[in-house]
C-alpha positions as a printed NumPy array, in Angstrom:
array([[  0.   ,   0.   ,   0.   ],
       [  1.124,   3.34 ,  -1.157],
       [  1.55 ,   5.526,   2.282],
       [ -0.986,   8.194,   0.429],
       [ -3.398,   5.471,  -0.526],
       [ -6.987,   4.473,   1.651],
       [ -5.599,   0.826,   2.882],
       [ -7.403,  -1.996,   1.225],
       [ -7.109,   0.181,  -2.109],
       [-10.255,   2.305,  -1.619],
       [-13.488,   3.416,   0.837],
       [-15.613,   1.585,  -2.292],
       [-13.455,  -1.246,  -2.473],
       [-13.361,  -1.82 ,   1.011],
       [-17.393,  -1.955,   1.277],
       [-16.874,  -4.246,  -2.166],
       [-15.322,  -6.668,   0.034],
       [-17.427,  -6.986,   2.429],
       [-20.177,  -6.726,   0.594],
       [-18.593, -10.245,  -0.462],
       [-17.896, -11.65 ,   2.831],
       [-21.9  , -11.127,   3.553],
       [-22.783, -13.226,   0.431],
       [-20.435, -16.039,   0.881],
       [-18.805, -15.587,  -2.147],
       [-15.354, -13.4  ,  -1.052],
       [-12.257, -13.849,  -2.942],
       [ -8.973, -14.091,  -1.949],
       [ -8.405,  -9.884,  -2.746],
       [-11.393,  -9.226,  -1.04 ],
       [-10.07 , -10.886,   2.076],
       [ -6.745,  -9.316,   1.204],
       [ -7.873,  -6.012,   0.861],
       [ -9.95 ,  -6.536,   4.267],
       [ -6.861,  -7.573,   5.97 ],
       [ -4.761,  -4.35 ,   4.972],
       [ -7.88 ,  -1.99 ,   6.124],
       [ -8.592,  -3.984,   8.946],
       [ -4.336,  -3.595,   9.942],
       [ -4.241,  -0.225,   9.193],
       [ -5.906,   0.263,  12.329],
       [ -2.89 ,  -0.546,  14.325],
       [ -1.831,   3.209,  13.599],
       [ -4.88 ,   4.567,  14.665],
       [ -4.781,   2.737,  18.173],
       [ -1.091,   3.975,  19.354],
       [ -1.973,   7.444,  18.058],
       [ -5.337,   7.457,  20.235],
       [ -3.808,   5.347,  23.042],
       [ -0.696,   7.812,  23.213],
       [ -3.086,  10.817,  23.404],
       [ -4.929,   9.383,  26.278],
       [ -2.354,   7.875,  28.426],
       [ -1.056,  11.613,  28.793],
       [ -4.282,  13.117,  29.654],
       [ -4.464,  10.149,  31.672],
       [ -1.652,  10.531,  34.038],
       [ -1.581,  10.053,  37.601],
       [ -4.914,   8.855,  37.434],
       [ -5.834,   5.541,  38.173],
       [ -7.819,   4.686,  34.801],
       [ -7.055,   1.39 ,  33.039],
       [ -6.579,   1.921,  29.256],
       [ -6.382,  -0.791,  26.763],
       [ -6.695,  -1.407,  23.148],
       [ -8.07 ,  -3.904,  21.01 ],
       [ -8.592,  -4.744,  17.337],
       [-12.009,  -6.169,  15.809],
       [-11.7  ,  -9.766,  15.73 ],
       [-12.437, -10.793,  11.996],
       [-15.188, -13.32 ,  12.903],
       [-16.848, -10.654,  14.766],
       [-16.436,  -7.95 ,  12.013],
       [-17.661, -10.827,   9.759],
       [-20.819, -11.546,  12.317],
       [-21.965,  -7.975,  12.23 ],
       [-21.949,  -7.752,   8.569],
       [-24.169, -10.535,   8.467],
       [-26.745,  -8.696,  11.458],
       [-26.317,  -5.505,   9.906],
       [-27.208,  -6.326,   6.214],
       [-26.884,  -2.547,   5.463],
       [-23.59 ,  -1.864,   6.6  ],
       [-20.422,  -0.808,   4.722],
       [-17.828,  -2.335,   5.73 ],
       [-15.082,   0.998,   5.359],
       [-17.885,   2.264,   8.05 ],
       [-17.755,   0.059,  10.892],
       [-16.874,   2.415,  13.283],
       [-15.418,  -0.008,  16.227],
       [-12.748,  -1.702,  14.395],
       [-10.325,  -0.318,  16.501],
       [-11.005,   0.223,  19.985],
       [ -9.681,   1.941,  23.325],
       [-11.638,   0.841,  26.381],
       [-11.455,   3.296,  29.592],
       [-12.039,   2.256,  32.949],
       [-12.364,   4.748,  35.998],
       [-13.467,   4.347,  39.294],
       [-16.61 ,   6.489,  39.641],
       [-19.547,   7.955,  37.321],
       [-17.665,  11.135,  38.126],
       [-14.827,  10.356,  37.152],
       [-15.647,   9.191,  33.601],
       [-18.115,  12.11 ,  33.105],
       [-14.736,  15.03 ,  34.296],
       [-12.756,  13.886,  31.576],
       [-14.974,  12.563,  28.847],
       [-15.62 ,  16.129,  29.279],
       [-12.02 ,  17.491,  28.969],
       [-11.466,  14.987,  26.117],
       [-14.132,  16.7  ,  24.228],
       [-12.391,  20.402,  24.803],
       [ -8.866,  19.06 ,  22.932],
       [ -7.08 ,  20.299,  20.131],
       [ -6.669,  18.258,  17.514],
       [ -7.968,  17.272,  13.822],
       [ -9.659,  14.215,  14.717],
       [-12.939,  14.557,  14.298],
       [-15.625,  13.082,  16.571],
       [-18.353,  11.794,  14.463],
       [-21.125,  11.358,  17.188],
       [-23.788,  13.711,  18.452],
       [-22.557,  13.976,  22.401],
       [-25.654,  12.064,  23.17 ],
       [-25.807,   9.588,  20.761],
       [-24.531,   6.294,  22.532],
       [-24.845,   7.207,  25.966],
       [-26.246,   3.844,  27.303],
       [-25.831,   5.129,  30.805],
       [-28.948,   7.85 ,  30.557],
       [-30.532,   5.369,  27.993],
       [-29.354,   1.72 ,  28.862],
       [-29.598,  -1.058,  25.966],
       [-32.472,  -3.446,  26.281],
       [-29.484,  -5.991,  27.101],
       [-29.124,  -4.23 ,  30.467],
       [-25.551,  -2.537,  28.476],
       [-24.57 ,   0.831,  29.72 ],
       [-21.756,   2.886,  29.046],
       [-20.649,   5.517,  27.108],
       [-19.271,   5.546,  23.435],
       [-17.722,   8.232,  21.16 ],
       [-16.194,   7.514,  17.971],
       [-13.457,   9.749,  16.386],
       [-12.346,   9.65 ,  12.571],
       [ -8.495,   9.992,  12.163],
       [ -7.138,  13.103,  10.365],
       [ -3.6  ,  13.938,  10.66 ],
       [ -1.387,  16.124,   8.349],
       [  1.679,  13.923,   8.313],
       [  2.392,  12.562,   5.199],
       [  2.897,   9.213,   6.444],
       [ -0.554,   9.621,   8.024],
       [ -2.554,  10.556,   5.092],
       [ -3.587,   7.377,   3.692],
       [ -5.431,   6.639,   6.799],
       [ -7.202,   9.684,   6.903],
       [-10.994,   8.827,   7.565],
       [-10.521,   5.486,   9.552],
       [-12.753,   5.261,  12.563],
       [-11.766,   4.957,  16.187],
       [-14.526,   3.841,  19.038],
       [-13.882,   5.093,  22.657],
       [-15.578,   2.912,  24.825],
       [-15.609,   4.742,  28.247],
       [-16.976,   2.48 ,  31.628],
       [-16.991,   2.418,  35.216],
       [-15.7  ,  -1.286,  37.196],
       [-19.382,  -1.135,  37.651],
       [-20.037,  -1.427,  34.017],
       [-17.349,  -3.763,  33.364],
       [-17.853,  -5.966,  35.79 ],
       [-21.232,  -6.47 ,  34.354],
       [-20.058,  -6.376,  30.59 ],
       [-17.681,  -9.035,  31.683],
       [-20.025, -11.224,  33.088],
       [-22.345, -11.239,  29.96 ],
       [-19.187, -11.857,  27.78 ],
       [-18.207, -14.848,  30.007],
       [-21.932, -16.089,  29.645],
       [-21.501, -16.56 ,  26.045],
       [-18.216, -18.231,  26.299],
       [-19.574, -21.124,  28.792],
       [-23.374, -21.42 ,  27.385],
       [-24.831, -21.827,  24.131],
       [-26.395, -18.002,  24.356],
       [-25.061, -14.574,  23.522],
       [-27.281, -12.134,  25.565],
       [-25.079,  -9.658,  24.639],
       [-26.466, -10.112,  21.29 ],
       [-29.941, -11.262,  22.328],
       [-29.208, -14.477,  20.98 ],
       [-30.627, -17.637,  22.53 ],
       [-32.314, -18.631,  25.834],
       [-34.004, -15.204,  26.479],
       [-33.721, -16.021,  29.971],
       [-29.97 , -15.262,  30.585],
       [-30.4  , -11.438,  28.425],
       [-33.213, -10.993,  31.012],
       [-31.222, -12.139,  33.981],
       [-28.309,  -9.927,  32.701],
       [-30.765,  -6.754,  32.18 ],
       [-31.874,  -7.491,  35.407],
       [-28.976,  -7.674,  37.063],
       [-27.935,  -4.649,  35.438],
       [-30.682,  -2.529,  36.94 ],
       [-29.453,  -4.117,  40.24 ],
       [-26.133,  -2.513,  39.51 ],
       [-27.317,   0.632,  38.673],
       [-29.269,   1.366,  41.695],
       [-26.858,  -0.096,  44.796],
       [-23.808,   1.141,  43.542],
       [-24.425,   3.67 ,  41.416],
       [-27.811,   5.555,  42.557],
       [-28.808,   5.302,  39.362],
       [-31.582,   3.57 ,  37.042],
       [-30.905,   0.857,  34.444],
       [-33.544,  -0.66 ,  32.117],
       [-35.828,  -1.346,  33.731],
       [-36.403,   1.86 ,  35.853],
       [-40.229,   1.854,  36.935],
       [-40.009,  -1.686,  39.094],
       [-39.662,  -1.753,  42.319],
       [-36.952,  -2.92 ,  44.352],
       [-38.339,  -5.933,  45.601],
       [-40.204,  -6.708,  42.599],
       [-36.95 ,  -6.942,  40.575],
       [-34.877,  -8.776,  42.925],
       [-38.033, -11.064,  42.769],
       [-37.888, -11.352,  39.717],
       [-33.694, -11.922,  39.405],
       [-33.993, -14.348,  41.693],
       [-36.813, -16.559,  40.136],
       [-34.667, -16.479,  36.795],
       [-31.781, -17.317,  38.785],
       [-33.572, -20.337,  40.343],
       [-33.983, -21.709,  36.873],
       [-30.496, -21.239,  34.936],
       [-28.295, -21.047,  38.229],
       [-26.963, -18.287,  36.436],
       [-24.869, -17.123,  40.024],
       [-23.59 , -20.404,  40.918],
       [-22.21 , -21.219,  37.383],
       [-20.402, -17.749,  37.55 ],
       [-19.671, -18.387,  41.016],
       [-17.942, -21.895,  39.829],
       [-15.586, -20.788,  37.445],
       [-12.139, -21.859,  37.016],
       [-10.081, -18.972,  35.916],
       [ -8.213, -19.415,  32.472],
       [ -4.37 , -19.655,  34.626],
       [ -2.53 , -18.456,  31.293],
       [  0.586, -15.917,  32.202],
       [  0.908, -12.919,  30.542],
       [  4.267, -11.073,  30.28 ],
       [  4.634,  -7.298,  30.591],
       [  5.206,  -7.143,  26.739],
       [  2.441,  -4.648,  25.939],
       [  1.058,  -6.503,  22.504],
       [ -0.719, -10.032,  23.681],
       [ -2.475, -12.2  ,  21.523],
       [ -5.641, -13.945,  23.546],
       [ -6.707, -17.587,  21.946],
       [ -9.58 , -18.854,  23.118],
       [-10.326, -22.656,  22.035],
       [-13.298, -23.959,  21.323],
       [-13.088, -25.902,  24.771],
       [-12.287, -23.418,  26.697],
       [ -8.789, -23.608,  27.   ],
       [ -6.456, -19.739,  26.677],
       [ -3.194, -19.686,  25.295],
       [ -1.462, -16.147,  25.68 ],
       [  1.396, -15.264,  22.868],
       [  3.195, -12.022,  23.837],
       [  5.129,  -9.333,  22.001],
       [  7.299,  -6.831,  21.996],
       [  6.977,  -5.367,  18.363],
       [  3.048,  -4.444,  17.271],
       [  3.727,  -5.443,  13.901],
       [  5.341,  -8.781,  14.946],
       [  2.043,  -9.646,  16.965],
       [ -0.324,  -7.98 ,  14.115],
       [  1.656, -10.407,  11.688],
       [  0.779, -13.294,  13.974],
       [ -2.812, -13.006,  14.502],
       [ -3.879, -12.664,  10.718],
       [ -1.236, -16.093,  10.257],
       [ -3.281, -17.466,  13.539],
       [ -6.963, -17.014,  12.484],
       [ -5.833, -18.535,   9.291],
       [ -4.933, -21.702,  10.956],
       [ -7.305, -21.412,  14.023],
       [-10.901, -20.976,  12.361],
       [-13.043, -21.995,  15.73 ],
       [-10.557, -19.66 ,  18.025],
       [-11.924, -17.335,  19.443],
       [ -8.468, -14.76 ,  18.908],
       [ -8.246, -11.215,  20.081],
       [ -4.928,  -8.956,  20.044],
       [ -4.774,  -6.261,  22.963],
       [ -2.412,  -3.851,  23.906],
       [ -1.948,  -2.41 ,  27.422],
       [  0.767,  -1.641,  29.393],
       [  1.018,  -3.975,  32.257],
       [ -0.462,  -7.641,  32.205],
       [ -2.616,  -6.349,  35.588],
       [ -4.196,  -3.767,  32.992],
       [ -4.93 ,  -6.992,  30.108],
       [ -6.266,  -8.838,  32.675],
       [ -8.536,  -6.086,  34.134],
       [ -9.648,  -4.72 ,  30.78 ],
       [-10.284,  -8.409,  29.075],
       [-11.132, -10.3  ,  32.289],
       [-14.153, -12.48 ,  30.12 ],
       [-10.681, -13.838,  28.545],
       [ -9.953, -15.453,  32.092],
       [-13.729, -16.421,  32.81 ],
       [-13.403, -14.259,  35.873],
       [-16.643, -13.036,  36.838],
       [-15.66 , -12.419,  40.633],
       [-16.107,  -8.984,  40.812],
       [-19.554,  -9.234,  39.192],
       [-20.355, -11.841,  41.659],
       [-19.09 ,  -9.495,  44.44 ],
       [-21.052,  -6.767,  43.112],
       [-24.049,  -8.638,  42.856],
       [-24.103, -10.453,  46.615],
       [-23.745,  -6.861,  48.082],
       [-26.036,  -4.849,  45.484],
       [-28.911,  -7.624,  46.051],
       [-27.687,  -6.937,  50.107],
       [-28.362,  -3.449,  49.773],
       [-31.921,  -3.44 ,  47.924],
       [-33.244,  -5.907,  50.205],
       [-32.122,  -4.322,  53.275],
       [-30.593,  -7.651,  54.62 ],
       [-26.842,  -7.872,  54.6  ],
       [-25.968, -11.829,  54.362],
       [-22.503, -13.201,  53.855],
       [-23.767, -14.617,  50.408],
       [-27.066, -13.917,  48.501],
       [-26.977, -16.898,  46.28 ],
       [-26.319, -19.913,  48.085],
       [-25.627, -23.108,  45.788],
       [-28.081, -25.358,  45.635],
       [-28.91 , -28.828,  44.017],
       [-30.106, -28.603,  40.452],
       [-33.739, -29.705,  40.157]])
């Protein structure tokens, strides 16, 4: 690729590709040129991740990065038939995690006041799924930036999209969980796919969330407490949704404090962890890897400690604990009892 030229040739022949990959028919230079736009994202990542570990300093905010996984950028062309492809906003991604509401809100805010040619593409409204949660029980806040820089180098990527995803451990202890559901059952609530009842437990539980440790509403604002802890725990009683979570063996894979790690997530469960000290070395690997690997689940993520991968990509390691945690004492605090454990195990019926 010329260094002035879109990656993957062209905007048009980008969305010809994937217009492909949604009819089953894709060639081998479709998938190339999908593979040099989807790459070109690397670029995109440091520059945003460099930006916002500055702002970010001496705060205690976990950043990390990650880059679309191809079966997933190949799922959502299939669920959103309309799509172009050179559009997918979320291809590249930095994920923020602060402590408080607060928090997030200050410097979302001062994020919004800097100087510099990238251009955020959303209405400031527009996907805050904190003031209007997804039916999923999903809340957070995104923004999405297009990349414009006046390096030379940097022109050919001029007009690739960028998706800050900005959460409290609230959030992502509950985003977690639902991830973590659709590793270990046959249903993705996150995409209301399958047994309904696990979306509803997790939209449930999100509204639990909301109001015990946030003082805010979730989806499901007009019940009452006790009517949705009621109705949690009747769910619950059915898919021992808790105890499952509460029974999980944490993936036990190492990570190294080389800031580029590959996640690889086989199809029985098992992670494997490669780790790198050269981006292009590890973005060289994965493309080789989901070649060979078709029913891995792979992800590469950049952060700069493993504490900070294993924090930011925790439904990697199956660890739910903190969800768990959250959910004893939230259920604790709406029904004005304060036991050791909410959800006991019990015997399945």
């Amino acid at each position: 690729m010329k260094e002035t030229e879109y990656p993957g040739g062209s905007k048009s022949r980008v969305n010809r590709a994937g217009d492909a990959v949604r009819k089953g028919n894709a060639s081998e230079g479709d998938l190339a040129a999908i593979e040099e736009w989807r790459a070109a994202h690397r670029a995109v990542l440091n520059t945003f991740q460099a930006i916002l570990r500055i702002r970010l300093r001496g705060k205690n905010v976990v950043v990390a990065q990650r880059h679309k996984r191809k079966n997933t950028i190949f799922d959502k062309l299939q669920r959103l038939p309309k799509m172009q492809l050179a559009r997918m906003d979320d291809v590249a991604g930095c994920r923020l995690i602060f402590r408080s509401i607060e928090e997030m809100h200050n410097f979302r805010d001062e994020f919004h006041k800097a100087r510099f040619n990238h251009k955020m593409r959303n209405e400031r409204d527009k996907y805050d799924y904190i003031t209007r949660p997804k039916n999923t029980g999903y809340r957070g806040i995104h923004d999405v930036y297009e990349y414009d820089v006046n390096s030379e180098a940097g022109k050919g990527l001029k007009g690739l999209y960028i998706e800050l995803q900005y959460r409290t451990l609230v959030h992502h202890a509950w985003a977690t969980a639902v991830e973590v559901v659709g590793f270990i059952t046959e249903s993705q609530p996150k995409f209301e796919k399958g047994d309904d009842r696990y979306r509803l437990a997790m939209a449930y539980a999100s509204e639990i969330l909301a109001r015990s440790h946030e003082n805010l509403k979730g989806p499901f604002p007009d019940m009452s407490d006790r009517d949705l802890l009621a109705a949690f725990l009747e769910i619950d009683q059915d898919i021992f949704l808790m105890q499952t979570l509460r029974g999980l063996n944490q993936a036990k894979s190492s990570i190294s404090d080389k800031k580029n790690n590959i996640l690889i997530f086989s199809p029985d469960g098992e992670l494997t962890v490669k780790s790198y000290r050269d981006a292009t070395d590890a973005l060289r690997d994965l493309f080789e890897l989901e070649k060979d690997l078709p029913g891995h689940d792979i992800v590469l993520v950049r952060a700069d400690s493993s504490e900070e991968v294993r924090t930011a990509f925790r439904n990697y390691f199956n660890d739910a604990r903190e969800f768990v945690r959250l959910m004893d004492a939230g259920c604790a605090k709406l029904s004005g009892h304060v036991p050791k454990r909410i959800f006991r195990s019990r015997a399945k019926k």
